Coordinates of C-alpha atoms and ligand atoms in Angstrom, one line a residue:
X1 CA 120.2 97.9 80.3
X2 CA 120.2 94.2 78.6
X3 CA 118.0 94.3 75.1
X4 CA 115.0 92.7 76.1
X5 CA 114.2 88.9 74.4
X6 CA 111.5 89.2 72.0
X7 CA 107.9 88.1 73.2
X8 CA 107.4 84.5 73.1
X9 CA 103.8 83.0 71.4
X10 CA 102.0 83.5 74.5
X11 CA 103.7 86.6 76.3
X12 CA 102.0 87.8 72.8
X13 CA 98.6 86.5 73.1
X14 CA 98.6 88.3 76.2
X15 CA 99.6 91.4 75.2
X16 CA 97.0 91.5 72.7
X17 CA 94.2 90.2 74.9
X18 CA 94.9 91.1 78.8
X19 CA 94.5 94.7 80.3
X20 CA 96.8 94.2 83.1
X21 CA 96.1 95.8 86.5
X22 CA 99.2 98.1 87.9
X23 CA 101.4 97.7 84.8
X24 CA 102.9 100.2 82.4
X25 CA 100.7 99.2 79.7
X26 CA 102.0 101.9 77.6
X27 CA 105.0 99.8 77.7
X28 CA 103.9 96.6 78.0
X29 CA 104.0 95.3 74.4
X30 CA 108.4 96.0 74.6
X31 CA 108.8 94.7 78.2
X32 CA 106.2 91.8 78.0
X33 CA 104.3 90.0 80.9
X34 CA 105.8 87.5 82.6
X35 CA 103.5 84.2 82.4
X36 CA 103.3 81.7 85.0
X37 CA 103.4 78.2 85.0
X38 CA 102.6 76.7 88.3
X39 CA 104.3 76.6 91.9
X40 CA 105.2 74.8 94.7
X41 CA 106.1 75.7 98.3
X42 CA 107.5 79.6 97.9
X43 CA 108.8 79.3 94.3
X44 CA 106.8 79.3 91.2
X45 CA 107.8 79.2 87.6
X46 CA 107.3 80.8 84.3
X47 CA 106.8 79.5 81.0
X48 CA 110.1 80.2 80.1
X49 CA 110.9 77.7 82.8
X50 CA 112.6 80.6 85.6
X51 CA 111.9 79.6 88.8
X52 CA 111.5 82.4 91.4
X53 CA 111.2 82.7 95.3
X54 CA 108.0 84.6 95.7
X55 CA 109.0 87.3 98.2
X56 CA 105.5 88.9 97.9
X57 CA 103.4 85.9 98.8
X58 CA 101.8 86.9 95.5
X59 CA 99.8 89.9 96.3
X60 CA 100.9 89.5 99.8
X61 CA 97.7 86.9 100.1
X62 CA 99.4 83.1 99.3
X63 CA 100.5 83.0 103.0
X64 CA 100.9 78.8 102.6
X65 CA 102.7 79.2 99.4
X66 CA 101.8 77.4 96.7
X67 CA 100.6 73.8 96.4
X68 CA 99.6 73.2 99.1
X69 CA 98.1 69.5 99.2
X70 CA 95.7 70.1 101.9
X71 CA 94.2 72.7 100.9
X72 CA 94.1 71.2 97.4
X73 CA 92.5 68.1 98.6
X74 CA 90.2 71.1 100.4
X75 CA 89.3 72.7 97.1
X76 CA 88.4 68.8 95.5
X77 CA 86.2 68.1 98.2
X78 CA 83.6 71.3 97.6
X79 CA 83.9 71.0 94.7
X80 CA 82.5 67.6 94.7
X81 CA 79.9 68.0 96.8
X82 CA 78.4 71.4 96.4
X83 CA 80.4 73.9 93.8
X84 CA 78.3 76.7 94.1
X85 CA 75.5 77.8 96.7
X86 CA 74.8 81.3 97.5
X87 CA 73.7 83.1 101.0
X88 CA 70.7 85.0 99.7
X89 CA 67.2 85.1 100.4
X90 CA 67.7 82.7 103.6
X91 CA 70.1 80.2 101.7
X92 CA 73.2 78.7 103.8
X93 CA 75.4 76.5 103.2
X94 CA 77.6 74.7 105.9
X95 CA 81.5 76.2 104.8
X96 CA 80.2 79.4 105.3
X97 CA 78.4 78.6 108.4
X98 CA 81.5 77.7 109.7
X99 CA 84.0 80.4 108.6
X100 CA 82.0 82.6 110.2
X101 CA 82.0 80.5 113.5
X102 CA 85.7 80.2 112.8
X103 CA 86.0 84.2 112.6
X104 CA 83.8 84.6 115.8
X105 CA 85.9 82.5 117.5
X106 CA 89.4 84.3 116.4
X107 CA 88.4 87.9 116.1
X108 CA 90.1 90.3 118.4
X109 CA 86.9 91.9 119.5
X110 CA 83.4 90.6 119.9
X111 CA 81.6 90.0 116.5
X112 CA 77.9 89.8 115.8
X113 CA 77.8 88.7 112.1
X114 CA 80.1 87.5 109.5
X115 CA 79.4 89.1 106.0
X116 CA 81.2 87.4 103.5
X117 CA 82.4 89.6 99.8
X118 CA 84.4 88.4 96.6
X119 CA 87.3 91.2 97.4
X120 CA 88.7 93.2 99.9
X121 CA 88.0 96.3 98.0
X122 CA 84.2 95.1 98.2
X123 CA 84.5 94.5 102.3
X124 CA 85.5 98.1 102.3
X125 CA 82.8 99.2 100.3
X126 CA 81.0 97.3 102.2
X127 CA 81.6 98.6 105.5
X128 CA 81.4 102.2 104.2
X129 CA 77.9 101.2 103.3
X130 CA 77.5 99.7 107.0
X131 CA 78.5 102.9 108.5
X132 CA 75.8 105.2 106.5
X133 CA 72.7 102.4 107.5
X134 CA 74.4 102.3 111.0
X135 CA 73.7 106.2 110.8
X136 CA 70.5 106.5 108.9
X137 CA 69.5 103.6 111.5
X138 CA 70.5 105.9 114.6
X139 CA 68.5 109.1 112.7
X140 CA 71.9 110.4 112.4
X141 CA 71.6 111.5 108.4
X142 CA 74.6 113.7 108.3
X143 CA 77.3 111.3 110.4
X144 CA 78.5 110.2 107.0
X145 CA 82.0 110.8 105.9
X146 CA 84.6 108.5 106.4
X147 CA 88.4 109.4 107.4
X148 CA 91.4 107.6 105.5
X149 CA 94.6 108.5 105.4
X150 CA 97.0 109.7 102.7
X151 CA 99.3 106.5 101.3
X152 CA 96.4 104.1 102.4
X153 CA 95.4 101.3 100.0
X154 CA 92.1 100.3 100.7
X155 CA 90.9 98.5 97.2
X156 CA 89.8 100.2 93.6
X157 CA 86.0 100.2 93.5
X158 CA 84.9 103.4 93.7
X159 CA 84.5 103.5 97.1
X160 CA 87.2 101.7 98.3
X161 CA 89.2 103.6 95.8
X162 CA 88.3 107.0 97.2
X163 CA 89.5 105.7 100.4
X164 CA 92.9 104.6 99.4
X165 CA 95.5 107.8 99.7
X166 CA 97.5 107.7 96.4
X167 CA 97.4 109.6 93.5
X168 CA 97.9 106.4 90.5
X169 CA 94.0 105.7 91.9
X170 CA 92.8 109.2 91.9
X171 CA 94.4 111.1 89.2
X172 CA 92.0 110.8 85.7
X173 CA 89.2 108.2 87.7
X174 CA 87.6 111.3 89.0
X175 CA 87.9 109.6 92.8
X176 CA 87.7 110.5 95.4
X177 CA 83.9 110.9 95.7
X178 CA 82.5 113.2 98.3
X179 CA 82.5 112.6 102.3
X180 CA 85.8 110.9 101.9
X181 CA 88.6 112.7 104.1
X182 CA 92.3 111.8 103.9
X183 CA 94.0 112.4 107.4
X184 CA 98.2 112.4 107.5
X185 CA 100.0 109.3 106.9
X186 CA 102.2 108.0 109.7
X187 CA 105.4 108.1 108.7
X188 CA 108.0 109.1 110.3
X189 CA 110.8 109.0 108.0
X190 CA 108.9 110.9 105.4
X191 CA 106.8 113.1 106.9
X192 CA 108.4 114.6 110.5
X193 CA 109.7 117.7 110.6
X194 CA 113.5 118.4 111.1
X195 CA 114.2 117.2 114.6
X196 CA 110.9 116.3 115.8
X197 CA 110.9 113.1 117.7
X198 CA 108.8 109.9 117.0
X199 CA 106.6 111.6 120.3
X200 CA 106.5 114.3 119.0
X201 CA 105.1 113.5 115.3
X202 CA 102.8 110.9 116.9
X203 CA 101.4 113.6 119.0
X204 CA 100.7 116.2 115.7
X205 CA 99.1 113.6 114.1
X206 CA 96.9 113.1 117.0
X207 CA 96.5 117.0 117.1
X208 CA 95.8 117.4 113.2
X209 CA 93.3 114.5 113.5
X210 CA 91.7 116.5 116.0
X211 CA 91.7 119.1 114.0
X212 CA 90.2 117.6 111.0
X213 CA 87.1 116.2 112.9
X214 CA 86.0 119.4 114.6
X215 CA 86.7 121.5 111.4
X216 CA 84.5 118.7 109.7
X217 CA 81.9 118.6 112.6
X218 CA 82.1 115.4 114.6
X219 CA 78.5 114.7 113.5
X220 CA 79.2 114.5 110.0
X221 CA 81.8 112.0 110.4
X222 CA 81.1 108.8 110.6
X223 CA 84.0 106.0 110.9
X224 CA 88.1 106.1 110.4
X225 CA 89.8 103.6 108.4
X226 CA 93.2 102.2 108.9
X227 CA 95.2 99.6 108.1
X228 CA 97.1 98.2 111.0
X229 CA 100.6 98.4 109.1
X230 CA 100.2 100.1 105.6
X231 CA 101.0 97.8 102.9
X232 CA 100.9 99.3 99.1
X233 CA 101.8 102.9 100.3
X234 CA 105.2 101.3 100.7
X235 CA 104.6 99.3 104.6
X236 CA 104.3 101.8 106.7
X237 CA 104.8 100.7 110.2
X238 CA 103.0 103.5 112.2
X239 CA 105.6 104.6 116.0
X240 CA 104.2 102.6 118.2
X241 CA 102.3 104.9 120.2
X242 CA 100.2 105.9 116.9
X243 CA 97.2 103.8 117.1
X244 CA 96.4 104.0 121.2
X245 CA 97.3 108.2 120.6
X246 CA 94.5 108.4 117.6
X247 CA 91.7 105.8 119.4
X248 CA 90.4 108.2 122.4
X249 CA 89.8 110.9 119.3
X250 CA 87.2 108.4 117.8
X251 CA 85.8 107.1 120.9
X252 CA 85.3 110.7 121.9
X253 CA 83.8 111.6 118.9
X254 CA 81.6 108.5 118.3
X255 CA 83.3 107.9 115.3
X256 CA 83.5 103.8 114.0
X257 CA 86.9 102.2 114.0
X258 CA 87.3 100.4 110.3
X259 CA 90.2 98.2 110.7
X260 CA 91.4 97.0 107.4
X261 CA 93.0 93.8 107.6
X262 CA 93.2 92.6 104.7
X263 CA 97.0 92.3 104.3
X264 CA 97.7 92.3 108.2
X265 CA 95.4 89.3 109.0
X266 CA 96.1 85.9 109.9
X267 CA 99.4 85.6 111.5
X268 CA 101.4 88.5 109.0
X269 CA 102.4 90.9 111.8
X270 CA 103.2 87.4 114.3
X271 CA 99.5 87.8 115.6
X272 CA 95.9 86.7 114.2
X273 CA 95.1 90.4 113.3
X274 CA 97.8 93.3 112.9
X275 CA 95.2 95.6 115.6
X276 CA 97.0 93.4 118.3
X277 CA 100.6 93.8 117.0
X278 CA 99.9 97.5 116.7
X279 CA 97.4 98.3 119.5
X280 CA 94.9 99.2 117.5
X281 CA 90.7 98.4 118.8
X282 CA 89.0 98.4 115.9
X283 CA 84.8 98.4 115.3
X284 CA 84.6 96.3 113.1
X285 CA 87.3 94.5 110.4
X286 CA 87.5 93.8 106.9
X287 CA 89.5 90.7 106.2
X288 CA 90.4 88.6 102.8
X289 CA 93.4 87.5 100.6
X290 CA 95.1 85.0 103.8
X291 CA 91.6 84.6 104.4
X292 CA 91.7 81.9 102.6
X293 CA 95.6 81.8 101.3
X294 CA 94.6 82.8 98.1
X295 CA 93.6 79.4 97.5
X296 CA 90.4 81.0 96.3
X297 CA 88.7 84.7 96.3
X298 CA 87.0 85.7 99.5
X299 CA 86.3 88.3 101.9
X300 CA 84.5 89.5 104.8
X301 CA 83.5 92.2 106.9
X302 CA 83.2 91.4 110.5
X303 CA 80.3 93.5 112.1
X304 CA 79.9 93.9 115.7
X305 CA 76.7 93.8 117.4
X306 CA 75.5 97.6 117.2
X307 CA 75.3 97.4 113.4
X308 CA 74.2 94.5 113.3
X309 CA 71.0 95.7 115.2
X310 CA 70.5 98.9 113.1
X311 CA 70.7 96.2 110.0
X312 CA 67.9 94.5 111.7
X313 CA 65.9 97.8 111.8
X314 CA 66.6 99.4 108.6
X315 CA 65.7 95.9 107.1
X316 CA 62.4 95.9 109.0
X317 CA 61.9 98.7 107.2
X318 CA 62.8 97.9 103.6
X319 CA 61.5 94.6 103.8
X320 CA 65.0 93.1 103.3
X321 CA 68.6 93.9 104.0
X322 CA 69.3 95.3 101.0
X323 CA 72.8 93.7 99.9
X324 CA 75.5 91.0 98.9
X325 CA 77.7 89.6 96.5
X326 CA 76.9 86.7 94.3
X327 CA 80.5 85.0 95.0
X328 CA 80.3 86.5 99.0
X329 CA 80.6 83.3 101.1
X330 CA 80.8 81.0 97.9
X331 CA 81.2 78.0 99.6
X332 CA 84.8 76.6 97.7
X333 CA 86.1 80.4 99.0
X334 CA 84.4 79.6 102.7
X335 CA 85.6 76.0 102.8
X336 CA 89.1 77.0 102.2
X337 CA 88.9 80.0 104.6
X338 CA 88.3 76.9 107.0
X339 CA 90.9 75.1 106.0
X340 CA 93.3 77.6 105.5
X341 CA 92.5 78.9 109.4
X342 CA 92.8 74.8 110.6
X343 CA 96.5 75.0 108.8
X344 CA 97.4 78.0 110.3
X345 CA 96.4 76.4 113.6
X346 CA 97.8 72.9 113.5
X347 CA 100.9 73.7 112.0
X348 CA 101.8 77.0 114.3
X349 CA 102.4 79.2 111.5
X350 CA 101.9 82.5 114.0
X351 CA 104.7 80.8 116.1
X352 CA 106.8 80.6 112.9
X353 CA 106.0 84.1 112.0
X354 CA 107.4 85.2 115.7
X355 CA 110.5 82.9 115.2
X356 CA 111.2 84.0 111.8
X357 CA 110.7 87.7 112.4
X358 CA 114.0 88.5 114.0
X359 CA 115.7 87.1 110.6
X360 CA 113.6 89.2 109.0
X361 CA 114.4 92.0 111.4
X362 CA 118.0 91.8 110.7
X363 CA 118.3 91.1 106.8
X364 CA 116.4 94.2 106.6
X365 CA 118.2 96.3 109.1
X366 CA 121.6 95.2 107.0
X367 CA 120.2 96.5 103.8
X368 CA 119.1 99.9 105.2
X369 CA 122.8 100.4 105.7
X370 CA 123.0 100.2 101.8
X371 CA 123.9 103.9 100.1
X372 CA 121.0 103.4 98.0
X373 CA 118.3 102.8 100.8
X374 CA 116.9 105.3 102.8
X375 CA 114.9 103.3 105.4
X376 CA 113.9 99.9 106.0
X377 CA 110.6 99.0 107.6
X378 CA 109.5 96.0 109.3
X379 CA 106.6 94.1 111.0
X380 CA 106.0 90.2 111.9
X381 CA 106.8 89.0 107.9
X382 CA 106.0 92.5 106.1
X383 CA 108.7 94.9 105.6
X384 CA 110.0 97.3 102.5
X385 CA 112.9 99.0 101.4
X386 CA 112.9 102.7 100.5
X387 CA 115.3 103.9 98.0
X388 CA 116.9 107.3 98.0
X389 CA 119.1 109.3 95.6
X390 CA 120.9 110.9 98.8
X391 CA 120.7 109.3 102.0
X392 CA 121.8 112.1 103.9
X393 CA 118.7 114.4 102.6
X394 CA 116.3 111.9 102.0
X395 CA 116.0 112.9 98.6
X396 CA 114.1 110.5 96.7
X397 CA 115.0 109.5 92.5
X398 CA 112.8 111.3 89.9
X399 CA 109.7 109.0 89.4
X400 CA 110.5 109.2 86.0
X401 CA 113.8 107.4 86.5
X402 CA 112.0 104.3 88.0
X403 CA 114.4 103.1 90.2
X404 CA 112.4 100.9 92.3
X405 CA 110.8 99.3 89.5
X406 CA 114.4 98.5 87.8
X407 CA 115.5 97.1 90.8
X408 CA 112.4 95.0 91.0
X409 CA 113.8 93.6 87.2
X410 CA 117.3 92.8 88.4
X411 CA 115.3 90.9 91.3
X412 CA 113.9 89.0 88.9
X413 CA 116.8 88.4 87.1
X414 CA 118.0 86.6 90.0
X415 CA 115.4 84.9 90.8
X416 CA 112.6 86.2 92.9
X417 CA 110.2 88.4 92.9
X418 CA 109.7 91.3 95.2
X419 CA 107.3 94.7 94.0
X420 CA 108.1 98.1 93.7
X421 CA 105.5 100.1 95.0
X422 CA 106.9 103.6 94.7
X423 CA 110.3 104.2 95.8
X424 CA 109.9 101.5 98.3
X425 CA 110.7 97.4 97.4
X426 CA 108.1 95.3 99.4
X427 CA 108.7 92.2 101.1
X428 CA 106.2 89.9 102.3
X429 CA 107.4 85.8 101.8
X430 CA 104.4 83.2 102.2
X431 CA 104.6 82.4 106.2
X432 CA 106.0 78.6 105.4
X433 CA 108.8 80.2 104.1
X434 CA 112.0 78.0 106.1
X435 CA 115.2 80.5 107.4
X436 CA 117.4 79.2 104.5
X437 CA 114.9 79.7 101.8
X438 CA 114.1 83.4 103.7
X439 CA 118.0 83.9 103.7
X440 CA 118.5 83.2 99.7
X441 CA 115.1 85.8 99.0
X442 CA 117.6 88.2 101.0
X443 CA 120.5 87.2 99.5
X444 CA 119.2 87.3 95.7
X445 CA 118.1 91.2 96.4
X446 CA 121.3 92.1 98.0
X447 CA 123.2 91.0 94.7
X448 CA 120.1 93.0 92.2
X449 CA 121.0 96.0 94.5
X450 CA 124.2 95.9 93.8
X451 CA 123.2 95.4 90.3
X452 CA 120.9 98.4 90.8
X453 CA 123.7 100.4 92.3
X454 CA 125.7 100.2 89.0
X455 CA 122.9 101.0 86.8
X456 CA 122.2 104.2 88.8
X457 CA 125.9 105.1 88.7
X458 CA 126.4 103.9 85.0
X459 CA 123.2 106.4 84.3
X460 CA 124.2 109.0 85.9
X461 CA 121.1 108.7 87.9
X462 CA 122.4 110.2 91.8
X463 CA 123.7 113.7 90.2
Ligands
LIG1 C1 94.9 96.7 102.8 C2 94.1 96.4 101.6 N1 92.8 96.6 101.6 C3 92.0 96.3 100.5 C4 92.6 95.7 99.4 C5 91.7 95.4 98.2 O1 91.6 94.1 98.1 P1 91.1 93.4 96.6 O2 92.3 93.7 95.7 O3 90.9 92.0 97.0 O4 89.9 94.1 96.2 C6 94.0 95.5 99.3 C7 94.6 94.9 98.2 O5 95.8 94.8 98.0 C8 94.7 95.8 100.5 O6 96.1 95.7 100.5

């Protein structure tokens, strides 16, 4: 491996001052944070003046790239005229008013209410919360656990980080909590047995779900929750016949559909929500990060009319409804989730998704033919690379060895940036991205894999 350069004044300053989410830190101080600059259309820049292709859209949330004048001009407006207003106490204010319209209007299933949050991770909270008033509301006290699924990322709070599936947010936080169950994850690659068809997994999974709910006792469980396509447990795109196989379960057992959208949503998949691309009919959604391109924080939980009554009654009998963010529906966040929704309207970008997906499709498909990669996944503009020592047996490289994360370096080194999340490289370009600039993103990770190929072989890292 190249010696590293040393740290420059303000790679530095942040070392000393920043405790960086998802990062080595034990290693941080020799490896450094990258520090950038500012951005325009898919690139940004550092401070070291590297420009880069953002193949990640961010945290798969800057889905109009960066710069974006209209949005800018959005931001300047509210800003101007009311910076900060909250939703409390019978307050409104007329961006959020209109999001919420906005989300009405576009939701795949009829919606009630629209209650904003900062954060995905507090939408989830949220709607855990929903579920257990929904319950106490019905006189159901014991319908209270929640289903999520091993590999799900659902957020970090404590609550949203009980739900997500992977070990990095468990191990040493003391999460999961109680009445949260983790069902099988639904991937095929990974988890079938030898020989057994996509039908045939689909339909154990169905089975062990099953299973879980009556071992449980269908009235303590209270709501499933899924993300559409499964983003940081490596995208996940669950057979096609997952979702409709696992729905008659829940409906059966009166148990809530949480659809977590929060990566899927507006236009990622090719479709407003990532429930249509994947036939999923969810109870109620939690949205954010497109939500509003990034362009500020915001998210939402969209509630369907039966909770929103039992709010009603188990506020009648508090006195109040007993909950909310001091950012939720801050009106610079809602007036951008407007504008963002406008954009994504007027200038087609699900139809771009649709026509740039096939690309997508086929860059992808290429690389899985790679010795290093195992499988490649794909949905609408979201897709991932999975890394194997052997290809023949699946077997992956020794954490320790942190392939994935090398080959996320050598990215870099050629100018974009793409995560490692696992053993799997993740791919999800801001939607404005054009087919040439979508081609080069491909192009500069073909040439870091072949970079990563070397550095495997040169380690001795396959034996
Ligand atoms: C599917 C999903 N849900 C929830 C979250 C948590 O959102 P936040 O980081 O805004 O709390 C994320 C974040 O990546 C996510 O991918």
């Amino acid at each position: 491996m190249n010696s590293l350069p040393p740290l420059s004044n303000l790679e530095t300053r942040d070392v000393e001052s920043l405790l960086h989410p998802y990062t080595p830190i034990h290693r941080l101080r020799s490896i450094g944070a990258m520090v950038m600059e500012r951005g325009a259309g898919v690139h940004v820049y550092d401070t070291r003046g590297r420009a880069y292709i953002e193949g990640m859209s961010g945290l798969w949330c800057a889905g109009l790239g960066f710069g974006d004048e209209e949005m800018v001009e959005a931001a300047i407006e509210q800003m101007r005229t009311l910076p900060f207003y909250h939703v409390f106490g019978a307050k409104s204010t007329e961006p959020a008013i209109e999001l919420a319209e906005k989300l009405k209007e576009i939701a795949p299933m009829p919606v009630s209410r629209v209650l904003f949050t900062s954060s995905g991770s507090e939408a989830n909270d949220t709607q855990v919360k929903l579920a257990w008033y929904y319950n106490n509301a019905l006189g159901r006290p014991n319908k209270k656990k929640i289903i999520s699924r091993v590999k799900a990322y659902h957020g970090v709070t404590v609550m949203a980080g009980s739900l997500t599936g992977l070990p990095a947010n468990h191990l040493n936080w003391d999460l999961p909590v109680d009445r949260v169950l983790h069902a099988d994850c639904p991937h095929h690659y990974r988890y079938a047995k030898d020989g057994e068809t996509e039908v045939e997994f689909v339909s154990r999974l169905a089975n062990s779900l099953r299973e879980l709910i009556e071992r449980e006792g269908p009235d303590t469980i209270a709501a499933m929750i899924a993300e559409p396509v499964m983003g940081a447990g490596g995208v996940i795109v669950p057979p096609k016949d997952y979702f409709p196989a696992i729905q008659p379960i829940l409906e059966e057992h009166d148990i809530l559909f949480i659809d977590d959208e929060v990566i899927n949503g507006f236009g990622r998949t090719g479709n407003w929500w990532g429930c249509q691309t994947l036939g999923m009919k969810p109870t109620t959604i939690s949205a954010a990060k497109q939500l509003t391109a990034a362009y500020a924080p915001l998210g939402a939980v969209l509630v369907p009319e039966e909770i929103y009554q039992a709010c009603v009654d188990n506020s009648a009998a508090a006195g109040t409804f007993g909950h909310g963010f001091t950012y939720g529906g801050h009106p610079l966040g809602c007036a951008l989730g407007v504008k963002a929704i406008e954009i994504y309207q007027k200038r087609d970008i699900l139809g771009r998704v649709r026509a740039l997906a096939p690309v997508f499709a086929a860059r992808l498909t290429r690389i899985a033919e790679h010795p290093l990669v195992g499988e490649t996944r794909f949905c609408g503009l979201v897709g991932g690379a999975e890394l194997v020592a052997d290809k023949a047996t699946k077997r992956p490289f020794d954490p320790k060895q942190g392939v994935a994360a090398q080959l996320s370096r050598f990215v870099e080194n050629h100018g974009a940036i793409l995560r490692s999340l696992g053993d799997t490289i993740a791919f999800c370009p801001p939607m404005i991205i054009t087919e040439a600039e979508l081609n080069e993103l491909f192009d500069r990770f073909e040439r870091a894999l072949a970079d990563t190929e070397a550095w495997v072989h040169k380690e001795g890292l396959r034996a």
